[in-house]
JSON list of C-alpha atoms in Angstrom, two decimals:
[
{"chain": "A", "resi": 28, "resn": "UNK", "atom": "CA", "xyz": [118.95, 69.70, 69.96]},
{"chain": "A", "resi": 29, "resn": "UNK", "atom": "CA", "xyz": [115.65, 71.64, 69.72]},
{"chain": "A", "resi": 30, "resn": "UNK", "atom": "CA", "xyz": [113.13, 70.83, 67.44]},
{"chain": "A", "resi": 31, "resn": "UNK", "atom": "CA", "xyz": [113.93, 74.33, 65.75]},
{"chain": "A", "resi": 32, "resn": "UNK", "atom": "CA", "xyz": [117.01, 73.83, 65.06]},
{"chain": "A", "resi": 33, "resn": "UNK", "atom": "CA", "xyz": [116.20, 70.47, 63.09]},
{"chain": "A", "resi": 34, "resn": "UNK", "atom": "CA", "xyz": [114.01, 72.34, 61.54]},
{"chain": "A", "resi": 35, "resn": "UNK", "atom": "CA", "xyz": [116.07, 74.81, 60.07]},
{"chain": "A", "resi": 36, "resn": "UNK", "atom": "CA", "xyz": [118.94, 72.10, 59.47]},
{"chain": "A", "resi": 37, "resn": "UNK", "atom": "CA", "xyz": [116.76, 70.32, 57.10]},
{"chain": "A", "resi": 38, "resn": "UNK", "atom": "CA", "xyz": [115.14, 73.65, 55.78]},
{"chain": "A", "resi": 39, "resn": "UNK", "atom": "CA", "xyz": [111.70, 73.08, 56.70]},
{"chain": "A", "resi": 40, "resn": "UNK", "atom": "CA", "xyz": [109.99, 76.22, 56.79]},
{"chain": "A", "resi": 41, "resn": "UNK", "atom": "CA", "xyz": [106.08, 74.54, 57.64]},
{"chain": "A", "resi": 42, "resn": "UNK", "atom": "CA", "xyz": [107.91, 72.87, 61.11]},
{"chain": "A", "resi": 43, "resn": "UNK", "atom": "CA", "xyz": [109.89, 76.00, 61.32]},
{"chain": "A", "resi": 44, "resn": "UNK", "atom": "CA", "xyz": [106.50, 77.77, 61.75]},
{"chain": "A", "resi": 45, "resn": "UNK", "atom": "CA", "xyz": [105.21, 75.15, 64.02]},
{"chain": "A", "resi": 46, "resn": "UNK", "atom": "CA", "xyz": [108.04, 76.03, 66.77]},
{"chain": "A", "resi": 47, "resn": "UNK", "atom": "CA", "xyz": [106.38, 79.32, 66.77]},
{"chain": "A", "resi": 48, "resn": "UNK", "atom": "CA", "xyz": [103.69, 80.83, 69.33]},
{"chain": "A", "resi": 49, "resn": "UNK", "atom": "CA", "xyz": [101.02, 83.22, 67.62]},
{"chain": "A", "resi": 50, "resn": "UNK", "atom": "CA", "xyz": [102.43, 86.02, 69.86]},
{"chain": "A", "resi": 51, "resn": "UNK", "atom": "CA", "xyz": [106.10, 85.73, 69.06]},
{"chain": "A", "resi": 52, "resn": "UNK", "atom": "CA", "xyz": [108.49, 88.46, 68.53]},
{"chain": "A", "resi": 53, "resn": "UNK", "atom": "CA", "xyz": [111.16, 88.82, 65.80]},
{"chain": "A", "resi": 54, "resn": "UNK", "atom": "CA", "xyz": [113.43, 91.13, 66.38]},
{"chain": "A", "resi": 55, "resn": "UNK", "atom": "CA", "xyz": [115.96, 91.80, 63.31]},
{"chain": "A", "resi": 56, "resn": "UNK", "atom": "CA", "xyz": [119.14, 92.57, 62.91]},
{"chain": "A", "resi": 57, "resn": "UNK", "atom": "CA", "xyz": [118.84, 95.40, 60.49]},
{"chain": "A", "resi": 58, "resn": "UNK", "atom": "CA", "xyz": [115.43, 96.83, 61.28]},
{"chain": "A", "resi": 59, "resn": "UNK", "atom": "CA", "xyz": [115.03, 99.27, 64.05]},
{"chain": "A", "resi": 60, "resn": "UNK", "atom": "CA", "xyz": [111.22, 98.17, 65.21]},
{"chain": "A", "resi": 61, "resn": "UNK", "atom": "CA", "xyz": [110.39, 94.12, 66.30]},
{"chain": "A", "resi": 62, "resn": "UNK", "atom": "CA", "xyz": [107.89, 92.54, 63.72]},
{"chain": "A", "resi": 63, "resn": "UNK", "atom": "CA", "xyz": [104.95, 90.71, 65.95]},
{"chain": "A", "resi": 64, "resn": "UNK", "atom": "CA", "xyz": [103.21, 87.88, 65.11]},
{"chain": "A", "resi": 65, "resn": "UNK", "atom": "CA", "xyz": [103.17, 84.57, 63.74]},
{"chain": "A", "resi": 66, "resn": "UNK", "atom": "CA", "xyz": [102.13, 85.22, 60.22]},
{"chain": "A", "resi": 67, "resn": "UNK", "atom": "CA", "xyz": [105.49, 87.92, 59.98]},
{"chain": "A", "resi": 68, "resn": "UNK", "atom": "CA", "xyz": [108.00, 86.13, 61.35]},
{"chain": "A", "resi": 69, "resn": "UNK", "atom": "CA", "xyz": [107.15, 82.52, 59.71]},
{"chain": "A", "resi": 70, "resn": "UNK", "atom": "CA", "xyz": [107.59, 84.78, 56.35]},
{"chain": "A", "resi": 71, "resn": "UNK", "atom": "CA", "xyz": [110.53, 86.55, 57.52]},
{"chain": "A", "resi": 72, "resn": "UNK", "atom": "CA", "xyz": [111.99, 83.06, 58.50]},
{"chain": "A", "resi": 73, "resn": "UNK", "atom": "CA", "xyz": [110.92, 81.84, 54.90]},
{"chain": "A", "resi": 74, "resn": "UNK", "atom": "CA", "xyz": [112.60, 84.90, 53.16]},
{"chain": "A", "resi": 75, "resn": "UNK", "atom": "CA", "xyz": [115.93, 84.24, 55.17]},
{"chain": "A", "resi": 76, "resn": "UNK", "atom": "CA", "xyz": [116.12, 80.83, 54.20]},
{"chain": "A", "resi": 77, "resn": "UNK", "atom": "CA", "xyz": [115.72, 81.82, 50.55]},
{"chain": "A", "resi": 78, "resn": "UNK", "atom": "CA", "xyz": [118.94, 84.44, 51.06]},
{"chain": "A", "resi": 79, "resn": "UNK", "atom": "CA", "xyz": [121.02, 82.45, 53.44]},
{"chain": "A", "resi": 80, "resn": "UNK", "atom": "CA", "xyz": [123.50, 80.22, 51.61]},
{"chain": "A", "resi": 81, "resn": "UNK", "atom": "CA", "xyz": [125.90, 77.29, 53.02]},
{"chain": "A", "resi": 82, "resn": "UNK", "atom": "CA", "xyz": [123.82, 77.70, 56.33]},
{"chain": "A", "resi": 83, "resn": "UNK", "atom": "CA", "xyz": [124.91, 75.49, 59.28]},
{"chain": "A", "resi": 84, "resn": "UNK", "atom": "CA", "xyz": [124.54, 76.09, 63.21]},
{"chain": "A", "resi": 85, "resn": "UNK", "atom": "CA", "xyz": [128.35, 75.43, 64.98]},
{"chain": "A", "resi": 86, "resn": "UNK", "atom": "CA", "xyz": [126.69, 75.71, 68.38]},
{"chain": "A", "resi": 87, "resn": "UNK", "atom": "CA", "xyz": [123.81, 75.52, 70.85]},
{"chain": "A", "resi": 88, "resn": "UNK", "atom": "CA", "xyz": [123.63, 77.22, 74.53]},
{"chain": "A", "resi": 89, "resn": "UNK", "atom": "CA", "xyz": [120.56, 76.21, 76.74]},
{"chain": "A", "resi": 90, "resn": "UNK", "atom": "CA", "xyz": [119.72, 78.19, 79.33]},
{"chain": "A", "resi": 91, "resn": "UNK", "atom": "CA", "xyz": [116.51, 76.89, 80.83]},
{"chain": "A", "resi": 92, "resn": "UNK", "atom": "CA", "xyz": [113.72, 78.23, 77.99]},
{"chain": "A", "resi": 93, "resn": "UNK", "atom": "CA", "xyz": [116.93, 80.41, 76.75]},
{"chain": "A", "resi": 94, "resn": "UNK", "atom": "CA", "xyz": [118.30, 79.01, 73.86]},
{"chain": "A", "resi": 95, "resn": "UNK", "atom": "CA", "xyz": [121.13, 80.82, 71.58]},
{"chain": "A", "resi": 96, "resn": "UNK", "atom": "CA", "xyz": [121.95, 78.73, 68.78]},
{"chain": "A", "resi": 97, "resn": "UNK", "atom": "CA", "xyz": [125.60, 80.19, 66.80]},
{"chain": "A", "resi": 98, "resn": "UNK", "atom": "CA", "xyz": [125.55, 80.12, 63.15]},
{"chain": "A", "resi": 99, "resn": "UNK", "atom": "CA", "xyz": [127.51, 81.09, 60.03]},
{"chain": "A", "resi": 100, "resn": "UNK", "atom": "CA", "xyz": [126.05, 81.70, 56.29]},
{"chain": "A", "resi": 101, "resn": "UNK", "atom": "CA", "xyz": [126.95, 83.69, 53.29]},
{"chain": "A", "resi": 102, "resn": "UNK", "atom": "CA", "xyz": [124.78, 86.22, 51.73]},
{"chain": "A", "resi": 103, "resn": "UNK", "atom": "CA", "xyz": [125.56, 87.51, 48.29]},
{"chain": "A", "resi": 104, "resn": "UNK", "atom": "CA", "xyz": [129.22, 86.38, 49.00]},
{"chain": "A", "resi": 105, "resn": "UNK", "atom": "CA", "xyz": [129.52, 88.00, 52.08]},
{"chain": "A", "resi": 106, "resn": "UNK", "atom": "CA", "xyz": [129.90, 85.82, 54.97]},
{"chain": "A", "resi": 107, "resn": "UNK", "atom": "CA", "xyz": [128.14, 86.05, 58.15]},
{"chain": "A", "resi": 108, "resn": "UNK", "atom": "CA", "xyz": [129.00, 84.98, 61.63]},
{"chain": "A", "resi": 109, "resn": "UNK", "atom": "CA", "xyz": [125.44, 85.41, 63.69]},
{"chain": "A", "resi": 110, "resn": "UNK", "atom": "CA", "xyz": [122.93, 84.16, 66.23]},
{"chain": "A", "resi": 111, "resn": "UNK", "atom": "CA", "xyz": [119.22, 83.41, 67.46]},
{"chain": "A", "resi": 112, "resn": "UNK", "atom": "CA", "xyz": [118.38, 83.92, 70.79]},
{"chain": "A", "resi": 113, "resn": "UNK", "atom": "CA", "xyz": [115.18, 82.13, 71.86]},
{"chain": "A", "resi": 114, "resn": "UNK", "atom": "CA", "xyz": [113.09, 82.24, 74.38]},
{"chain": "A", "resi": 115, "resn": "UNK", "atom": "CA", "xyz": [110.29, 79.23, 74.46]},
{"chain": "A", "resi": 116, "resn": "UNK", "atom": "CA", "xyz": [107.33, 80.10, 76.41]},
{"chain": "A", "resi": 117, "resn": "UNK", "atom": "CA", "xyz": [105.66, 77.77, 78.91]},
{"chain": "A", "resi": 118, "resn": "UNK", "atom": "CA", "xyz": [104.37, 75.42, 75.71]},
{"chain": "A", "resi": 119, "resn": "UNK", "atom": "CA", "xyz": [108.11, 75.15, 74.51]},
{"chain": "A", "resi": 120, "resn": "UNK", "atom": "CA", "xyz": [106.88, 77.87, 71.58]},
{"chain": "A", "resi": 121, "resn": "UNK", "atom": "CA", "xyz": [109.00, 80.29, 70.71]},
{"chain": "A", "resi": 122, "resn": "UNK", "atom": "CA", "xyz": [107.95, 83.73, 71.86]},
{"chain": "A", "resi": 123, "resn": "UNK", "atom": "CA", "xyz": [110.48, 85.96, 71.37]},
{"chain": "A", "resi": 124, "resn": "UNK", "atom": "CA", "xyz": [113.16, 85.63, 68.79]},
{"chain": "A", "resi": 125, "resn": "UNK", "atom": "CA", "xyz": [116.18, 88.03, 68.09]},
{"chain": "A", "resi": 126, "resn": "UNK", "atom": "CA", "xyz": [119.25, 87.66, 65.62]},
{"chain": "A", "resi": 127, "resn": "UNK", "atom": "CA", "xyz": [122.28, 88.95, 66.03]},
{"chain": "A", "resi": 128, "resn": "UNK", "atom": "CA", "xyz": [124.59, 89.14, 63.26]},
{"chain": "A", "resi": 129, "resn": "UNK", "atom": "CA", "xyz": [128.34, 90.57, 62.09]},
{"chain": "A", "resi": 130, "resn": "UNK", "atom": "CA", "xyz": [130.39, 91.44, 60.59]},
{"chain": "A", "resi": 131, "resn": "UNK", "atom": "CA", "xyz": [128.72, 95.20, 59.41]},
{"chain": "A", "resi": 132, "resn": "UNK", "atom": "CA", "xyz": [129.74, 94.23, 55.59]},
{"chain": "A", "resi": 133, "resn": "UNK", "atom": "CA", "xyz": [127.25, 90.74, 55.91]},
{"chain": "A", "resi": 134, "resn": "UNK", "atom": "CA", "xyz": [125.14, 92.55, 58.24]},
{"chain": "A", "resi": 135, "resn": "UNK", "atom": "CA", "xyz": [124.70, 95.12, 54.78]},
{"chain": "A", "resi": 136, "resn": "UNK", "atom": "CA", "xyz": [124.66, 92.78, 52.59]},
{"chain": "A", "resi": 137, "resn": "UNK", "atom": "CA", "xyz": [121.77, 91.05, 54.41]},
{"chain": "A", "resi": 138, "resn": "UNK", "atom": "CA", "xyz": [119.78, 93.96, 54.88]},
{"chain": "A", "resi": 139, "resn": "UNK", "atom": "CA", "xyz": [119.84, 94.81, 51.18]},
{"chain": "A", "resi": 140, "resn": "UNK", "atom": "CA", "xyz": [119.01, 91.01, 50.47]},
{"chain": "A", "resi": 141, "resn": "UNK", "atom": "CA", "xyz": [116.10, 90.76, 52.90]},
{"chain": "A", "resi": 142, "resn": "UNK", "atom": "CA", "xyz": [114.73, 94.33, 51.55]},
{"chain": "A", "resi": 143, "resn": "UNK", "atom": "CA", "xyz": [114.73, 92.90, 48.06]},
{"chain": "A", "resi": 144, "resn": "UNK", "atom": "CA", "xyz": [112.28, 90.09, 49.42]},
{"chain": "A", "resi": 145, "resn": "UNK", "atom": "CA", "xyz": [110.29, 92.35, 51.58]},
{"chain": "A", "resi": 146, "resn": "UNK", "atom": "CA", "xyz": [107.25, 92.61, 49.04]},
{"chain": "A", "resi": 147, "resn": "UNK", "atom": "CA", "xyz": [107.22, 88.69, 49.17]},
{"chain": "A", "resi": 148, "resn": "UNK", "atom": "CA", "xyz": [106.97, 88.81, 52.96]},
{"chain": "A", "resi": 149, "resn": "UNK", "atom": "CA", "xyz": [104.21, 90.67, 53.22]},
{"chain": "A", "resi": 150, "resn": "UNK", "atom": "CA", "xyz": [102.05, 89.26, 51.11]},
{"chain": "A", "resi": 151, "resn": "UNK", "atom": "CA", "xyz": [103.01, 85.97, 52.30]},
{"chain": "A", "resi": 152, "resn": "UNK", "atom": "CA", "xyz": [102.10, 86.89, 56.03]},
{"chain": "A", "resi": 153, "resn": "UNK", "atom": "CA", "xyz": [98.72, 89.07, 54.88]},
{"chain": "A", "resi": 154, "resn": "UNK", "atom": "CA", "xyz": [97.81, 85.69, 52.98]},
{"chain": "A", "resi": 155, "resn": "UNK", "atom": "CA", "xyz": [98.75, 83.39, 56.51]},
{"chain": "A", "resi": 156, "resn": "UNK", "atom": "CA", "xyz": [96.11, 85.77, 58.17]},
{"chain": "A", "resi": 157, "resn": "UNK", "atom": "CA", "xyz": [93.37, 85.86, 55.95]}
]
């Protein structure tokens, strides 16, 4: 199991961060443009975990530094069948990180969750950078 995944299993958001390289990508599921950085995504991370309820991974596929880890949540009662690809860079950081998620009703009802916390995010990640 990858150190990510135990971090997100026992909700910690500081070693959730540390699996991170500075230069990683997030790519969203209901945003058209990736969000770059560190700072962004470890807030965007944080934000999820305050939305995502009854959380659990059901599966993990390695493929070399390609990881997809399978998950299923609720988010304002909707539920929410998803996943993270991964890709670690050489330092086993991750570097680019998209999420994947259906059906369109959770995929709604996350996007209207994760707006509602978007303030929150950014002055979380302007704060990381300063």
């Amino acid at each position: 199991m990858n150190a990510f995944r135990k971090a997100v299993e026992a909700r910690d958001t500081e070693a959730m961060a540390a699996c991170l390289a500075d230069n990683v990508v997030f790519t969203s599921p209901v945003a058209f443009a990736p969000y770059p950085g560190k700072p962004l995504t470890a807030a965007i991370l944080r934000g999820v975990m305050r939305v995502f309820e009854n959380f659990r991974y059901e599966r993990e596929i390695i493929d070399g530094r390609n990881h997809a880890l399978v998950f299923r949540t609720e988010v304002g009662g909707k539920e929410i069948q998803g996943c993270d690809f991964l890709h670690l860079d050489e330092n086993g950081l991750i570097d680019e990180f998209t999420v994947m998620v259906r059906p369109l009703s959770g995929a709604q009802a996350l996007s209207e969750a994760m707006a509602a916390q978007f303030d929150q995010i950014k002055a979380e990640a302007l704060e990381a950078m300063s």
